[in-house]
PDB file of C-alpha atoms in Angstrom:
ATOM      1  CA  UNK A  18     -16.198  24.183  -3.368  1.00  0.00           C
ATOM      2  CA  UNK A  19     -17.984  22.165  -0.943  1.00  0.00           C
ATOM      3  CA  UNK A  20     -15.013  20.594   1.642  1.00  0.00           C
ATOM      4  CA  UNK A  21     -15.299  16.706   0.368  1.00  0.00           C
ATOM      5  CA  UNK A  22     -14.310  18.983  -3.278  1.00  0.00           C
ATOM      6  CA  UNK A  23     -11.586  20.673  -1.392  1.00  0.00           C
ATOM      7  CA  UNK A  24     -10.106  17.211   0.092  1.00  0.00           C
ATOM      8  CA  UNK A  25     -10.460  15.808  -3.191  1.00  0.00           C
ATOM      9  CA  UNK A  26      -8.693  18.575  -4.719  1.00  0.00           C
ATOM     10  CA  UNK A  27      -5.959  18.582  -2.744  1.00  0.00           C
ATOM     11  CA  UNK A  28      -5.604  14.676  -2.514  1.00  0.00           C
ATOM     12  CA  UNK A  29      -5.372  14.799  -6.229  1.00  0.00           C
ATOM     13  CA  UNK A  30      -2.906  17.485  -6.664  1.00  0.00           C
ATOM     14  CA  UNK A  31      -0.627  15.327  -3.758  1.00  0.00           C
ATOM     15  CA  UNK A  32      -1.099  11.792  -4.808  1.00  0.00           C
ATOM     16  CA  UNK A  33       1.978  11.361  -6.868  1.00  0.00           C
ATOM     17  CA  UNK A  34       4.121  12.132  -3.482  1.00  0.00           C
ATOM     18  CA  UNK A  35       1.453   9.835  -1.317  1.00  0.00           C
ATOM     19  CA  UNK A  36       3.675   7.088  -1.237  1.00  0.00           C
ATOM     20  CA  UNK A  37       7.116   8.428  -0.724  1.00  0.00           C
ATOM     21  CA  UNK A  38       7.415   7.389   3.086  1.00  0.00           C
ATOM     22  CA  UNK A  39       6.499   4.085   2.357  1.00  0.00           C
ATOM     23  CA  UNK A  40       9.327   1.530   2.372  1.00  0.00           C
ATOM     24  CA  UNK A  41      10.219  -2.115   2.461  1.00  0.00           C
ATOM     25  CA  UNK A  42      12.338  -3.431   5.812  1.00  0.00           C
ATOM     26  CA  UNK A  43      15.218  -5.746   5.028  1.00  0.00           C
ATOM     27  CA  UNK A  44      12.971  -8.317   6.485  1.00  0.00           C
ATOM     28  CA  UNK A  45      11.032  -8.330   2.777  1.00  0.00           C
ATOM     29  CA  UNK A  46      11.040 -12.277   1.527  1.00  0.00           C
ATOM     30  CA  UNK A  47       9.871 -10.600  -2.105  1.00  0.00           C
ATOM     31  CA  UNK A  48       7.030 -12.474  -2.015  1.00  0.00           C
ATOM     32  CA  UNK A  49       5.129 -10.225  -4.579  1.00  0.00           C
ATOM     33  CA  UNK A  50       1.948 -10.088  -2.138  1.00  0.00           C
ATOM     34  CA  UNK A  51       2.036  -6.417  -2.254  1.00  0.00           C
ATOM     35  CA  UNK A  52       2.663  -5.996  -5.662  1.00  0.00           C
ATOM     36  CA  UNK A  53      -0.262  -8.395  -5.860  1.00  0.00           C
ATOM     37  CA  UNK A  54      -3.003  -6.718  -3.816  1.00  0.00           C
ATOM     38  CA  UNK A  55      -2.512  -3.175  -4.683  1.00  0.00           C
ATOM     39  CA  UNK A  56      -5.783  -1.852  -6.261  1.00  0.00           C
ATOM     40  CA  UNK A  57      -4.091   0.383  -8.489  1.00  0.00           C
ATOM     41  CA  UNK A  58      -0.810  -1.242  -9.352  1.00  0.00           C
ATOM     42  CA  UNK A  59       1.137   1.201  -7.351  1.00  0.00           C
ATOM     43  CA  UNK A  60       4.100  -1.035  -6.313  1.00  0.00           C
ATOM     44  CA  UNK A  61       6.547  -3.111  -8.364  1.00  0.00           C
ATOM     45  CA  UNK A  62       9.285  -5.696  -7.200  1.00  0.00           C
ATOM     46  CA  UNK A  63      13.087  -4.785  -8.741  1.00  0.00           C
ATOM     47  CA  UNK A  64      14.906  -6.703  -7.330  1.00  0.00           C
ATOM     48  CA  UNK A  65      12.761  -8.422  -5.159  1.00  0.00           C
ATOM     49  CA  UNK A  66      12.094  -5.265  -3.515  1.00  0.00           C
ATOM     50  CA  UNK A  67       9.156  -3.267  -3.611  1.00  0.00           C
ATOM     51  CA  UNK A  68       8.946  -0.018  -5.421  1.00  0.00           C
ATOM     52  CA  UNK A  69       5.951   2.669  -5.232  1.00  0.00           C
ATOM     53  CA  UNK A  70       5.020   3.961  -8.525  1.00  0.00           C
ATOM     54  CA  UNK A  71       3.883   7.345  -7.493  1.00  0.00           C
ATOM     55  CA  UNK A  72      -0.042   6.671  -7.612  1.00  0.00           C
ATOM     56  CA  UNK A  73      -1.109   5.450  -4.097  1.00  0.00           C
ATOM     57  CA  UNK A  74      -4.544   5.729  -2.846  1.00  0.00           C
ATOM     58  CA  UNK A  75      -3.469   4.878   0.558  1.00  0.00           C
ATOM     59  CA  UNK A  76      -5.754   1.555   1.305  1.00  0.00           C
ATOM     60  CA  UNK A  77      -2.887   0.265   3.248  1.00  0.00           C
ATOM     61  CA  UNK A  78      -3.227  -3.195   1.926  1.00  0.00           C
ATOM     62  CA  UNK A  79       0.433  -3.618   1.248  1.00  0.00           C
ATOM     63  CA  UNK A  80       0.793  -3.248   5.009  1.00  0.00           C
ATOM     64  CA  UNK A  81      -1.515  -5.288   6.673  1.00  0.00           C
ATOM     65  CA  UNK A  82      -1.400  -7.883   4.291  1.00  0.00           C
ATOM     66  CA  UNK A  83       2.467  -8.207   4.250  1.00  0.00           C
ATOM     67  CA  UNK A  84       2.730 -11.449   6.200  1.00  0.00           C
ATOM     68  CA  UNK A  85       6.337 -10.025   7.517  1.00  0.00           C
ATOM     69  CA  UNK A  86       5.165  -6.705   8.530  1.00  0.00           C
ATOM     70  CA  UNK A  87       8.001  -5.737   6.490  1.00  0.00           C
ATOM     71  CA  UNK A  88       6.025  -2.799   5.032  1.00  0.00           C
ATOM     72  CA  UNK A  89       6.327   0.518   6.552  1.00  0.00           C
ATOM     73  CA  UNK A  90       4.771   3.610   6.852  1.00  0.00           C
ATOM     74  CA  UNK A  91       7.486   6.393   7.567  1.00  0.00           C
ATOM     75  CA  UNK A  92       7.760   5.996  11.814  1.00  0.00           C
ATOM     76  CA  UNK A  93       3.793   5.198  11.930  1.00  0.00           C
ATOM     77  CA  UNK A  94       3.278   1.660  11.589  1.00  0.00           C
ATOM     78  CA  UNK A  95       6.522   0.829  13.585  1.00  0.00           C
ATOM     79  CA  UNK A  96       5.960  -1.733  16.096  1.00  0.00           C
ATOM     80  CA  UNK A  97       1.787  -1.634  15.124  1.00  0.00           C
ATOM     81  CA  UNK A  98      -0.447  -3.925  14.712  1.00  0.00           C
ATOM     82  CA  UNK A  99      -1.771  -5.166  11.146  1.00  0.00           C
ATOM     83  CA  UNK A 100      -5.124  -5.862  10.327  1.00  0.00           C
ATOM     84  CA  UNK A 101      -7.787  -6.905   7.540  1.00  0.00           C
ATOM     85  CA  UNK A 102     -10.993  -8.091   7.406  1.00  0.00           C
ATOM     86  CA  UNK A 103     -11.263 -11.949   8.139  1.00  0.00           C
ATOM     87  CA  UNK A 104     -13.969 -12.418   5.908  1.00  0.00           C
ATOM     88  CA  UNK A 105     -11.465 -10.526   3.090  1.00  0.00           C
ATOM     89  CA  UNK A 106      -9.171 -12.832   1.509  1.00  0.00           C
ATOM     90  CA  UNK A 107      -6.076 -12.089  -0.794  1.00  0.00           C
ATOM     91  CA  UNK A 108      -7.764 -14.024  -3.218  1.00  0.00           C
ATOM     92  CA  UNK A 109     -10.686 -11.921  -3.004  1.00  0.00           C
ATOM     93  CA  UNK A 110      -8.580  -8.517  -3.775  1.00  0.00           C
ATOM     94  CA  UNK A 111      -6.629  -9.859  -6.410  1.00  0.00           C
ATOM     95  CA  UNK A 112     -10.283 -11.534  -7.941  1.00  0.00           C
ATOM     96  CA  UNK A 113     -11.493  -7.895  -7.777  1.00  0.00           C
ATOM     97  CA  UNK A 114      -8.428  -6.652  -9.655  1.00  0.00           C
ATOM     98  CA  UNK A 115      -9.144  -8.660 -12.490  1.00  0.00           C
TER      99      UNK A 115
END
């Protein structure tokens, strides 16, 4: 196997625990814009908190489009800056979703 195979292989056989330092700070408003804009319908509100299903890709669009930076990434994204493209609009993801 070439190495992009051996990456892929091993990103597959680790994707269903790709999410599990993810987490929602109390400062969550349960909008639903993460739930929203994930690609692969990865997180789900319960009680208006977000809950990662297990299948991540790791795009990070939760994060940096979570207009209270409530989204976190383990100790990583403490304290960081967000960021998306300003020509990318949330209606733009969830219009490719669709």
């Amino acid at each position: 196997l070439n190495r992009a195979d051996r990456f892929n292989t091993k990103f597959r056989e680790k994707v269903n625990e790709s999410d599990k330092s993810f987490y929602a700070e109390d400062n969550c408003s349960s909008c639903g814009i993460c739930e929203e804009i994930c690609p692969v319908n990865n997180i789900i509100l319960e009680d208006g908190v977000p809950q990662w299903q297990h299948k991540c890709q790791q795009c990070l669009a939760c994060i940096n489009f979570c207009p209270e930076k409530s989204i976190q990434f383990g100790t990583q994204t403490l304290k960081t800056q967000r960021y998306h493209n300003p020509e990318i609009t949330l209606q733009d993801i969830k219009t490719q979703k669709a």
